[in-house]
mmCIF file of C-alpha atoms in Angstrom:
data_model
loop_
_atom_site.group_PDB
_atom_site.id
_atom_site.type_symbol
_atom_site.label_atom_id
_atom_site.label_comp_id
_atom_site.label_asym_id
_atom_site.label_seq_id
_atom_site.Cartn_x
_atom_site.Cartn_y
_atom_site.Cartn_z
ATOM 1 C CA UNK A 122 47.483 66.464 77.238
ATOM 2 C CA UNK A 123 47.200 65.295 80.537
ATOM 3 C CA UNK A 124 43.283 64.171 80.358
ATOM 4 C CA UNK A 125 44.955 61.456 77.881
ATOM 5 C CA UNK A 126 43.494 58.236 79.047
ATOM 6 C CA UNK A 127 45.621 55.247 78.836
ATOM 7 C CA UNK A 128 43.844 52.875 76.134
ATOM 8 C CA UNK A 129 44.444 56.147 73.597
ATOM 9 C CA UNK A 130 48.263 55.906 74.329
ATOM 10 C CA UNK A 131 49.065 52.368 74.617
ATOM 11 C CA UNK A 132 48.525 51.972 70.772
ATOM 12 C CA UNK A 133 51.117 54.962 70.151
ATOM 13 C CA UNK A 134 53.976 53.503 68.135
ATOM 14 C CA UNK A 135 55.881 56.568 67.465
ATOM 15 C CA UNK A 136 59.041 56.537 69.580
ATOM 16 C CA UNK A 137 60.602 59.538 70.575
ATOM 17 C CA UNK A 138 64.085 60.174 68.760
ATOM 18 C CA UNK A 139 65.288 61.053 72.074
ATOM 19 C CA UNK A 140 64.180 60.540 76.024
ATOM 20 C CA UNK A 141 66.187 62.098 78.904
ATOM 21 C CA UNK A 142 65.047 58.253 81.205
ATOM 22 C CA UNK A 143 64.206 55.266 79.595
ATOM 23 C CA UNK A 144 62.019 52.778 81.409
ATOM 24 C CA UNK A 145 62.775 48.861 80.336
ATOM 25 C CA UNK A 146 59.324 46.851 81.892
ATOM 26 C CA UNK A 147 55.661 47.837 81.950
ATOM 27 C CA UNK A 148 55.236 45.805 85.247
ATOM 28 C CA UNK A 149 54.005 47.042 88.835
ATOM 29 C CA UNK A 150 57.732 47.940 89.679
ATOM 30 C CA UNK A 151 58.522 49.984 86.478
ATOM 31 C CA UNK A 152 55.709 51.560 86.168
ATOM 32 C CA UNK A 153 55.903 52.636 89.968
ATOM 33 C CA UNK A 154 59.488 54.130 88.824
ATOM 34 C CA UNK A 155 57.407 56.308 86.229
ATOM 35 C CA UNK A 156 54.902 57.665 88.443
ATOM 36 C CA UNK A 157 57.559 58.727 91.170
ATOM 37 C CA UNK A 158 59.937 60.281 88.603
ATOM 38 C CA UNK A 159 57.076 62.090 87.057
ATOM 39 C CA UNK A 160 55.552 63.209 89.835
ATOM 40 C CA UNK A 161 59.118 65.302 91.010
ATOM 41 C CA UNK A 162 60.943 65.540 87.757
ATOM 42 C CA UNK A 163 60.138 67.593 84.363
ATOM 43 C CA UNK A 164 62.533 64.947 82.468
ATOM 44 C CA UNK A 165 61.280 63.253 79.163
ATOM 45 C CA UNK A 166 60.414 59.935 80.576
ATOM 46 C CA UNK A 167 59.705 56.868 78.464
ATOM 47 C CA UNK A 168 58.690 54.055 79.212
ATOM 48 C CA UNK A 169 59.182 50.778 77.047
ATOM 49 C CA UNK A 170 57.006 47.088 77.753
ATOM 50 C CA UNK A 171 57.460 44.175 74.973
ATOM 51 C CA UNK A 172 53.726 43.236 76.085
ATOM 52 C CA UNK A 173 51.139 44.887 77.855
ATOM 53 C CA UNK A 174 51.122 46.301 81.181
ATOM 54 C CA UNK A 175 51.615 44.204 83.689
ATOM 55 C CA UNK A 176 51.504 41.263 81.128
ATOM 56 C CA UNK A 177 54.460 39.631 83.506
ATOM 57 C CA UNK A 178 54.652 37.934 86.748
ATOM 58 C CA UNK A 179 52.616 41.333 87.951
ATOM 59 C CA UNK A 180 49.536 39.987 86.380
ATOM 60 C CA UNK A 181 49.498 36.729 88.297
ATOM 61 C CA UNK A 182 50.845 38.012 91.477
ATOM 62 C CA UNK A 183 49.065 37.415 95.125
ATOM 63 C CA UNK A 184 48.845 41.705 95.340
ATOM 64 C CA UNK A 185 48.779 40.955 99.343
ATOM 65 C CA UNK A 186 49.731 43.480 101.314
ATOM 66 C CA UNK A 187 51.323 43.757 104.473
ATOM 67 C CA UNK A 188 54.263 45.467 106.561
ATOM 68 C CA UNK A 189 55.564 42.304 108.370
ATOM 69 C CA UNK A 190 58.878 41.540 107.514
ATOM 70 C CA UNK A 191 62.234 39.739 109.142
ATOM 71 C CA UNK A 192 64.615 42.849 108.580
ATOM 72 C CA UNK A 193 64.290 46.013 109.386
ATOM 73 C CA UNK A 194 65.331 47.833 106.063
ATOM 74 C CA UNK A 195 62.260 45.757 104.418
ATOM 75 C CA UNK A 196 59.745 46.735 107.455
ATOM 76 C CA UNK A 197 60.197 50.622 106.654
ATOM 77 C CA UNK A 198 59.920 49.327 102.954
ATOM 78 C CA UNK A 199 56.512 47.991 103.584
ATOM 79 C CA UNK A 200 54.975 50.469 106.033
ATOM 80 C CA UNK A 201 56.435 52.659 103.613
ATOM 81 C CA UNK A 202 54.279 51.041 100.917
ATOM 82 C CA UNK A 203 50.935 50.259 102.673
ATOM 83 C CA UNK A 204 50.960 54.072 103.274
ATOM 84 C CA UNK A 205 50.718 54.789 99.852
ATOM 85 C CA UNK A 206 48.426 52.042 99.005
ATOM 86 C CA UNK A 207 45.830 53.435 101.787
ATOM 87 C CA UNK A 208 45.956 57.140 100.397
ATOM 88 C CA UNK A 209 45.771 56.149 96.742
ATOM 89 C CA UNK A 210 42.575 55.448 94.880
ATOM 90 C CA UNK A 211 43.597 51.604 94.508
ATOM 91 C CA UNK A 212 40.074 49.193 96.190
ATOM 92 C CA UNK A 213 42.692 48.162 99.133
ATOM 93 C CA UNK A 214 40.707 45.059 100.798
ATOM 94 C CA UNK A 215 41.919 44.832 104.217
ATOM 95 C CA UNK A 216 40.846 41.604 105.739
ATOM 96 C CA UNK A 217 43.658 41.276 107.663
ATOM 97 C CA UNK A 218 46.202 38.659 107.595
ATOM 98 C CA UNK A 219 47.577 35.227 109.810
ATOM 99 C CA UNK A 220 50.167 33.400 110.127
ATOM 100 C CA UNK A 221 50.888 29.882 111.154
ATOM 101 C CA UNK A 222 53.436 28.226 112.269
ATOM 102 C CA UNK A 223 54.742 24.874 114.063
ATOM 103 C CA UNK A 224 56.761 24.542 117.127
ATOM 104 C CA UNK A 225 60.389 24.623 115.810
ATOM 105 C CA UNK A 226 59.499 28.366 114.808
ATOM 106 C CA UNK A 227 58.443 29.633 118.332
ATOM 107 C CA UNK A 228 61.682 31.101 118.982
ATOM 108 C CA UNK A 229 61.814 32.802 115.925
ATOM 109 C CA UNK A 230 58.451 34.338 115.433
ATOM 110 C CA UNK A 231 58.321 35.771 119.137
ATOM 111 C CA UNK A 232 61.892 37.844 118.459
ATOM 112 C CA UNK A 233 60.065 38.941 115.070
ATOM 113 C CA UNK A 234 57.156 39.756 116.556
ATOM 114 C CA UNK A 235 59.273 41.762 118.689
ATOM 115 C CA UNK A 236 61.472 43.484 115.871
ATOM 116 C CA UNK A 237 58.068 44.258 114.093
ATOM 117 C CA UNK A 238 56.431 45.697 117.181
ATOM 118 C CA UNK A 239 59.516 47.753 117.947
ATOM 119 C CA UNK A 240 58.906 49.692 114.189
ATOM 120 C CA UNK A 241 55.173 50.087 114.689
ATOM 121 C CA UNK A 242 54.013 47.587 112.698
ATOM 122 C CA UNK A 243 50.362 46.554 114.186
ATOM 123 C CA UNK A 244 50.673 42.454 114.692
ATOM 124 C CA UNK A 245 49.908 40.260 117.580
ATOM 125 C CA UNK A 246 50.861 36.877 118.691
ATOM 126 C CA UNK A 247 48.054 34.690 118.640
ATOM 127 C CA UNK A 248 47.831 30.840 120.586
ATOM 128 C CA UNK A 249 45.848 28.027 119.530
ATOM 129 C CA UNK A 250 42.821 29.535 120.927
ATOM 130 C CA UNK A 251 42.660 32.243 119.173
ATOM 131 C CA UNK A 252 43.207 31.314 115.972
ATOM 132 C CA UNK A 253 40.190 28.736 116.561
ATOM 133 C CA UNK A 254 38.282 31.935 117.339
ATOM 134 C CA UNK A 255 39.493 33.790 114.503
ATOM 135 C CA UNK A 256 38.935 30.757 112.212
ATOM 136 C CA UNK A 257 36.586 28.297 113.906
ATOM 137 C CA UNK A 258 36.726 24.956 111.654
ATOM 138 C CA UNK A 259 40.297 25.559 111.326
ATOM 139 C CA UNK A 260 42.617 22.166 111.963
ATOM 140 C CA UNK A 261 45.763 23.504 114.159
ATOM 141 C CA UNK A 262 47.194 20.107 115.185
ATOM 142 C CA UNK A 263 50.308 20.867 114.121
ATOM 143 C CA UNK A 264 50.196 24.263 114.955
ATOM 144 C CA UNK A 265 52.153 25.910 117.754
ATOM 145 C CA UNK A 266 51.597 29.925 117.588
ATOM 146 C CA UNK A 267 50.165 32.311 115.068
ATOM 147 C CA UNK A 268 50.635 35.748 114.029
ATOM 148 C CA UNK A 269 47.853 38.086 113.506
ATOM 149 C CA UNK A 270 48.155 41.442 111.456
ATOM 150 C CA UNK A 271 44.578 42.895 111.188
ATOM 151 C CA UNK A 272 45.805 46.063 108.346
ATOM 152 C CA UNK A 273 47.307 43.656 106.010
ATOM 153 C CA UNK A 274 44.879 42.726 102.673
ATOM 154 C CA UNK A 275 45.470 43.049 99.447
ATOM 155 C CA UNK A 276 44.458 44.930 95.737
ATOM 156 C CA UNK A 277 44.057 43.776 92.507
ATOM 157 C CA UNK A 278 47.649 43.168 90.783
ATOM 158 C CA UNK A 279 46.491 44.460 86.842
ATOM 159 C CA UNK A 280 44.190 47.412 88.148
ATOM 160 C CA UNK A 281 46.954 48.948 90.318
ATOM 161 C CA UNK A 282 49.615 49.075 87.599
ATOM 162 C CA UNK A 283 46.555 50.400 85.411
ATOM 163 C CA UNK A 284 46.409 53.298 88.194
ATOM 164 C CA UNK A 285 50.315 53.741 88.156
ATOM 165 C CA UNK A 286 50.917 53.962 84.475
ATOM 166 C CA UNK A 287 47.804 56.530 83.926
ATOM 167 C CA UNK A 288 49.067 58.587 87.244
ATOM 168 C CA UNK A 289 52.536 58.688 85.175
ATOM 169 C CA UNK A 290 51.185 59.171 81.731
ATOM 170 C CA UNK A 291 49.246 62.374 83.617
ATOM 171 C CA UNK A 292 52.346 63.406 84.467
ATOM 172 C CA UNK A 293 53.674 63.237 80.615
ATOM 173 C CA UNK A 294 55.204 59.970 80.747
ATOM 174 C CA UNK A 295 55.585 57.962 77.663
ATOM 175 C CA UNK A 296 54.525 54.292 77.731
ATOM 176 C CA UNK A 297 54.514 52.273 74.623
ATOM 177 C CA UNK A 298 53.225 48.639 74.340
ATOM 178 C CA UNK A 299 54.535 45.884 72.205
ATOM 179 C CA UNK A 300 57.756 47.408 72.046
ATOM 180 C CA UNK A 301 60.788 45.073 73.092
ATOM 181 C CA UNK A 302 64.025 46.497 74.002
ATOM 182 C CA UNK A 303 66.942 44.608 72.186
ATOM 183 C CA UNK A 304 70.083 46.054 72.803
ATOM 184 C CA UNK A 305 71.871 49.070 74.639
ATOM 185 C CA UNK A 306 74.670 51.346 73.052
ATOM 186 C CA UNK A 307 77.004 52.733 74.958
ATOM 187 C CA UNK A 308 79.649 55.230 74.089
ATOM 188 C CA UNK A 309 83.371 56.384 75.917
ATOM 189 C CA UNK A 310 80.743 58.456 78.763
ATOM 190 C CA UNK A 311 78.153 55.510 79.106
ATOM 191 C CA UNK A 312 75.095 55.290 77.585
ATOM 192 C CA UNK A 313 74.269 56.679 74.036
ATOM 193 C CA UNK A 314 70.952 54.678 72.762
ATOM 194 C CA UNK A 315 68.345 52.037 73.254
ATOM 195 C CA UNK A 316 67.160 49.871 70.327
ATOM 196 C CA UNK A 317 63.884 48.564 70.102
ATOM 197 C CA UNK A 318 61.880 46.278 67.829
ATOM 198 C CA UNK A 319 60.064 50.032 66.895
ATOM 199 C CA UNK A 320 63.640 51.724 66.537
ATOM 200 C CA UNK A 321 66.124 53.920 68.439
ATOM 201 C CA UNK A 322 65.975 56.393 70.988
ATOM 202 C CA UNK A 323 68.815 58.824 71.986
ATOM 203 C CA UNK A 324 69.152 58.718 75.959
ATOM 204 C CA UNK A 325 71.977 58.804 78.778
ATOM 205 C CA UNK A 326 69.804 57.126 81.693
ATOM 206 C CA UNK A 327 68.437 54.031 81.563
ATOM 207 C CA UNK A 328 66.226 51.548 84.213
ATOM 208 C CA UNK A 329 66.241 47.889 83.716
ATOM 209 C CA UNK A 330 62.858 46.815 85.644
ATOM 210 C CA UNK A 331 61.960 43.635 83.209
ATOM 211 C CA UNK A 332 62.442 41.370 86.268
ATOM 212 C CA UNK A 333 63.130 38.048 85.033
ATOM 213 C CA UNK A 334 64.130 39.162 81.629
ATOM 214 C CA UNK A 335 66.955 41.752 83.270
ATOM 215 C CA UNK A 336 69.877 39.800 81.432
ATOM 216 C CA UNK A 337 68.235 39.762 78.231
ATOM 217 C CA UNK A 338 68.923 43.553 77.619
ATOM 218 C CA UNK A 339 72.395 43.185 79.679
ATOM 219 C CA UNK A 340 73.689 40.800 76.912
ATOM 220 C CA UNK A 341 74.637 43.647 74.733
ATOM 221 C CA UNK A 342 76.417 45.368 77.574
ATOM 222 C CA UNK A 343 77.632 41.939 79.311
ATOM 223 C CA UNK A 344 76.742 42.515 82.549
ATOM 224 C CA UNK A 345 75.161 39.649 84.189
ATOM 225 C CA UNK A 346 72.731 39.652 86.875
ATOM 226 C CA UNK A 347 72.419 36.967 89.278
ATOM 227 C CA UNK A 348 68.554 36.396 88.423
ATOM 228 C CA UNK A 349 66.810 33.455 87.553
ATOM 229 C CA UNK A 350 63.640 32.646 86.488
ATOM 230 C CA UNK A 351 61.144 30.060 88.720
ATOM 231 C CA UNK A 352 58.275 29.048 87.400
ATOM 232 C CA UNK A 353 55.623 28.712 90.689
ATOM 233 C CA UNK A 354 51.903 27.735 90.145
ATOM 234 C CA UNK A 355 48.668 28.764 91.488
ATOM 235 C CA UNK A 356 45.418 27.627 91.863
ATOM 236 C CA UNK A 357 41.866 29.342 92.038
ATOM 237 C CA UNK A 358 39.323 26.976 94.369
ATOM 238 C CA UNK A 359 35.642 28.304 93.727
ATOM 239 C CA UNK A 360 33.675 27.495 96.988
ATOM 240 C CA UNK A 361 29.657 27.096 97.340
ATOM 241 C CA UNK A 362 27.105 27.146 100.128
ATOM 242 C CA UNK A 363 29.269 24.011 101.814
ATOM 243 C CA UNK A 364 32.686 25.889 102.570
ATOM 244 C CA UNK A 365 32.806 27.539 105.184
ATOM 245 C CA UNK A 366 34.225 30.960 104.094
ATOM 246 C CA UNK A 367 37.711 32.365 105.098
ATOM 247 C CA UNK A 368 37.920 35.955 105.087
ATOM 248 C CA UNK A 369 41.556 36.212 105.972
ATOM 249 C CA UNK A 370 44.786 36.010 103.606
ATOM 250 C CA UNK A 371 46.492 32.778 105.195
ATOM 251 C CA UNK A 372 50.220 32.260 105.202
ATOM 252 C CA UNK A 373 50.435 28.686 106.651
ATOM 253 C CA UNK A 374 54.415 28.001 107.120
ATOM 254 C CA UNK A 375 53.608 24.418 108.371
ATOM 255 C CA UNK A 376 51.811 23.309 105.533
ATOM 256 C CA UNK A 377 53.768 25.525 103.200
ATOM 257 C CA UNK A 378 50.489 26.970 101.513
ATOM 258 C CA UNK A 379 49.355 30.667 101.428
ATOM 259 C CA UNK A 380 45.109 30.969 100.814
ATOM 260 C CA UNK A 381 43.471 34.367 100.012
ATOM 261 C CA UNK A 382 39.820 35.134 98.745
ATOM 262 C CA UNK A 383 39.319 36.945 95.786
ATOM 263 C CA UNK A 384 36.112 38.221 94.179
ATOM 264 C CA UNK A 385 33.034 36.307 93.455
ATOM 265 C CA UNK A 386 33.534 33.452 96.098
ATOM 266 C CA UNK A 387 36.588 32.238 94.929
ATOM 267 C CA UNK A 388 40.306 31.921 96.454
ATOM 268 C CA UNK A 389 43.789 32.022 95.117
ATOM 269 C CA UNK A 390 46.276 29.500 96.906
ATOM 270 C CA UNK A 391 49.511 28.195 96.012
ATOM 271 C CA UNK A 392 52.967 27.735 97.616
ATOM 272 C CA UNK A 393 54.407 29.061 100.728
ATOM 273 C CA UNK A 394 57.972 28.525 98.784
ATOM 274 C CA UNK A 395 60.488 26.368 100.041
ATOM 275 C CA UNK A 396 62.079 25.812 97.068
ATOM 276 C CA UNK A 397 61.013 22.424 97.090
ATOM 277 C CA UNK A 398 59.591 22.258 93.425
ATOM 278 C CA UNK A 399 63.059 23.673 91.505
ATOM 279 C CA UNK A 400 61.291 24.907 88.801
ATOM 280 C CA UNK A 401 64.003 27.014 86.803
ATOM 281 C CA UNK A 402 62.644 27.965 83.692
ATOM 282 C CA UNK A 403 63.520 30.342 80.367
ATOM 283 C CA UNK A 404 61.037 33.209 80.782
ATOM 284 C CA UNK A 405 60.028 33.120 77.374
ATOM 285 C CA UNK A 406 59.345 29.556 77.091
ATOM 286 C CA UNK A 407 57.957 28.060 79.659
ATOM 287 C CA UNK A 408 54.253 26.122 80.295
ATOM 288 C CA UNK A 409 51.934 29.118 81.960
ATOM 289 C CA UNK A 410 49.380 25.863 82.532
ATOM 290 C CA UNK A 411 49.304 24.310 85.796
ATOM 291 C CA UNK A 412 50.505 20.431 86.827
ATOM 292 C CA UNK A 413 47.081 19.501 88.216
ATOM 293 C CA UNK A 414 49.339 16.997 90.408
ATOM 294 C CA UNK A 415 50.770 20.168 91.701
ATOM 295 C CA UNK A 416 47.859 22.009 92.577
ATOM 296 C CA UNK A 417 45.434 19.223 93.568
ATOM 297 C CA UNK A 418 48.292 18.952 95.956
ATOM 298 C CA UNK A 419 47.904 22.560 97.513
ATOM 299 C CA UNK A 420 44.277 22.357 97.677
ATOM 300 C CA UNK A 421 44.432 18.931 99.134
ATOM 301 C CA UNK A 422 47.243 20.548 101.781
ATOM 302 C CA UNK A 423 44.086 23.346 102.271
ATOM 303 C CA UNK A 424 41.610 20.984 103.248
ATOM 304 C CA UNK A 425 43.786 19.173 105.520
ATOM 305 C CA UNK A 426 44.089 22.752 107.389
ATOM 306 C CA UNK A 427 40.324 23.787 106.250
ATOM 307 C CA UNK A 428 37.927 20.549 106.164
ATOM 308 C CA UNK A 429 35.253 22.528 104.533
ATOM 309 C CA UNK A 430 37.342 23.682 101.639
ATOM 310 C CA UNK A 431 36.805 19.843 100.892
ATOM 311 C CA UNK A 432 33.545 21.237 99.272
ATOM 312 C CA UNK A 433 36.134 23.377 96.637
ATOM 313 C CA UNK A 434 36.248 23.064 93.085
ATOM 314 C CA UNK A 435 39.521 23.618 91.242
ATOM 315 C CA UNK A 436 38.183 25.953 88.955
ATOM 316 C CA UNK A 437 41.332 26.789 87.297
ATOM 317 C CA UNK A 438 45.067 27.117 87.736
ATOM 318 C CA UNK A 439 48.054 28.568 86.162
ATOM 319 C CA UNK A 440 52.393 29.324 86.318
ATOM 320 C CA UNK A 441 53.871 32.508 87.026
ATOM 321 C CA UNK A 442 57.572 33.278 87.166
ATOM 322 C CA UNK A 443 59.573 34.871 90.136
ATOM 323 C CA UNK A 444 62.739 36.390 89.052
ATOM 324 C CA UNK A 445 64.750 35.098 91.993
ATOM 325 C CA UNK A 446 68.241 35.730 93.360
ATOM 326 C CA UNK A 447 70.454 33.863 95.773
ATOM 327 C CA UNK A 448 69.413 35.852 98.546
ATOM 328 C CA UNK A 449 65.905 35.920 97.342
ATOM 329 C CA UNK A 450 66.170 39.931 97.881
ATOM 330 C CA UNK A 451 66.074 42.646 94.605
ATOM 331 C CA UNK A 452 68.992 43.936 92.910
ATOM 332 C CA UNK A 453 68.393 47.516 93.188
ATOM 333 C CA UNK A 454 70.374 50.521 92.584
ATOM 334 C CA UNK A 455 73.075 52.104 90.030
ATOM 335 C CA UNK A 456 74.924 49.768 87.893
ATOM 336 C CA UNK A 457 78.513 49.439 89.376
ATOM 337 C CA UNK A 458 80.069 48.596 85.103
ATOM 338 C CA UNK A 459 78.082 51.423 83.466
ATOM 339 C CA UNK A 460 77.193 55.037 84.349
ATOM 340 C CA UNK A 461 73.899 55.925 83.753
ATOM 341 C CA UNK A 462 72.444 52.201 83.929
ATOM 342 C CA UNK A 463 69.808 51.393 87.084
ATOM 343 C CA UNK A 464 68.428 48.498 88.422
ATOM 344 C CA UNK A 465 65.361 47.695 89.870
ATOM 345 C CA UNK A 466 65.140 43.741 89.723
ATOM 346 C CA UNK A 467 65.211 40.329 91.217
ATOM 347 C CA UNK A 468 62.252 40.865 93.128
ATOM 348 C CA UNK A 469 62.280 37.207 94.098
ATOM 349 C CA UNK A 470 58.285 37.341 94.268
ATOM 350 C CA UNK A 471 57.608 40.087 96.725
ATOM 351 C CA UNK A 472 58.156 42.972 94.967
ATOM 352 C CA UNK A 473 54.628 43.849 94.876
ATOM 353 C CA UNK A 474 53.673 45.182 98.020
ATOM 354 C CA UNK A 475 57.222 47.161 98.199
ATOM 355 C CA UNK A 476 57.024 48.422 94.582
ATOM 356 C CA UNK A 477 55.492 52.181 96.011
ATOM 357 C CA UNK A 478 59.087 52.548 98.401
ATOM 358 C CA UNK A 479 60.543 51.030 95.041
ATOM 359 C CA UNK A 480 59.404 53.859 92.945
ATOM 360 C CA UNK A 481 60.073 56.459 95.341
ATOM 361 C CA UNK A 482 63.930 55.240 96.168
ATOM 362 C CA UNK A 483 64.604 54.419 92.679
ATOM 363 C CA UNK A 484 63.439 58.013 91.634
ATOM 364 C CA UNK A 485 64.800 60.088 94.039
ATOM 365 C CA UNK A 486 68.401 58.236 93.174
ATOM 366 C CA UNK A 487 68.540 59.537 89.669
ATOM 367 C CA UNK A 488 67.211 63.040 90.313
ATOM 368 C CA UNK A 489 69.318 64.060 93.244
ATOM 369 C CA UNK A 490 71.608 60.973 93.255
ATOM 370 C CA UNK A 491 70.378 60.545 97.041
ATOM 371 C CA UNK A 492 71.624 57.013 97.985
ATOM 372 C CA UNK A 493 69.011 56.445 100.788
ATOM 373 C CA UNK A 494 70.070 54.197 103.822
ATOM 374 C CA UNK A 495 67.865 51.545 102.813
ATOM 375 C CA UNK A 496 69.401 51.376 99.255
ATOM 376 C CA UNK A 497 72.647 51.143 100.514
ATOM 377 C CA UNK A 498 71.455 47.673 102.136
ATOM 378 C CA UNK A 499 70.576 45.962 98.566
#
């Protein structure tokens, strides 16, 4: 019934014997993939999550979104995205977005300015003086030139995949919770089953979104993904009457720190990454706390650009994981061993704010086997 509301169905344990798509990850990316395919496909969809939704690295993400990019193929992506974002019924807070940067970048971020400009995308390059205006206590002696991009905000991470899976389930997808998918079969054609912790179901199509798990499930089929798993921390400051407060999402390239406010006069920061903390981790096993070394270290990095945030309190802090590749860009497409296998993976930690384009793409690939122009690129 399609007024089913999504706490009723999370608790359903009885697999289907059979599903024309399985679904492997309940996070912002898979359960984007559901939504699309039910929206323009009458297939049995099902979708499996060894948690809860958006119990991964969705749960802890930034959520910012934006459309700049440095390629083109990932610009459309975004625009792409924000589009849907804007039209949806997801609380989109757009408080606009800068960038900082130091001298050795000028080059750089004036011919992406340029690119950006040339596809639409609404962003200006601000001097020193104008990011003093935009942010008046802020410290820019290191700073050279800034970026500005007014449309760019961002949503909460859990209530968005919320309004994905229900938008999907509406459209008589399948989700079930707690339900961990172990193995694939295949058979002389490609694929015959999926078995689960819950049992099997029957299928011939299958989409590996678990992100940094992909190569758990791709054991049994021994294909292996070049994905790992960084563990990358954040911190929540809580400010008072004394901090002066920032209303923008900050991407500061010099210091290496982003800063964004949240609800309830508090901010999320953490790392701009470099790579400089290696953090490779198992996904399953590693420490979701924070090093408070590590993130007195951002906030102290904060106050060095924001003197007021000074007046901060670490309230609390925690690890995420980004399933990363070499190239730091997602594996996405069919699977070149095994028909009927898809990937949507690798996300490298900015899958969010592309995961509507994701959905759409990934969707339109199995129903009409449309290789779009943009999924050749990946």
């Amino acid at each position: 019934s399609k007024e089913m509301k999504l706490q009723n169905i999370l608790n359903n344990t009885n697999l289907p014997k059979t599903s024309d798509i399985v679904i492997i990850g309940g996070g912002i990316i898979g359960c984007s993939i559901a939504m699309h395919l039910a929206k323009t496909s009458s297939r049995s969809i099902t979708l499996l999550e060894k948690n809860t939704i958006s119990s991964g690295a969705t749960s802890r993400s930034g959520a910012m979104i934006r459309e700049f990019y440095q390629t083109d193929f990932l610009i459309e992506m975004a625009k792409e995205s924000k589009k849907f974002f804007e039209k949806s019924n997801i609380n989109f807070v757009k408080n606009g977005r800068i960038y900082l940067f130091s001298k050795e970048n000028n080059e750089s971020v004036n011919n992406n300015a340029k690119l950006n400009k040339s596809l639409g995308v609404n962003i200006e390059i601000i001097d020193k003086n104008q990011i003093k205006k935009l942010i008046p206590e802020i410290n820019t002696n290191d700073i050279s030139l800034g970026l500005f991009e007014p449309d760019a905000g961002y949503v909460d991470s859990v209530e968005t995949t919320y309004e994905f899976a229900q938008n999907g389930i509406n459209n008589g997808v399948q989700i079930f919770t707690n339900t961990k998918a172990e193995s694939i079969e295949l058979n002389k054609n490609g694929i015959q089953s999926i078995n689960t912790n819950n049992g099997k179901i029957k299928t011939k199509i299958i989409i590996n979104a678990s992100g940094a798990w992909a190569n758990y499930i791709n054991k049994s089929i021994n294909e292996n993904l070049p994905i790992f798993a960084l563990r990358v921390q954040q911190v929540i400051l809580k400010g008072n009457s004394a901090v002066k407060p920032m209303n923008y999402c900050l991407m500061d390239y010099s210091k290496g720190t982003y800063l964004r406010p949240d609800y309830g006069n508090t901010y999320i920061a953490g790392e701009e990454l470099g790579y400089e903390e290696n953090d490779i981790v198992s996904p399953d096993y590693y420490n979701q706390s924070s090093d408070y070394d590590v993130i007195s270290g951002y906030k102290s990095r904060i106050v060095s650009r924001l003197p007021s945030f000074d007046n901060t309190i670490i309230k609390s802090g925690h690890a995420a994981i980004y399933d990363m590749t070499p190239d730091a860009n997602p594996i996405l497409g069919a699977s070149p061993k095994i028909n009927g296998l898809f990937y949507a993976v690798g996300f490298s930690g900015h899958g969010f704010k592309l995961s509507p384009s994701i959905g759409k793409m990934i969707s339109e690939l199995i129903i009409n086997g449309k290789t779009n122009s943009i999924l050749k690129k990946f």
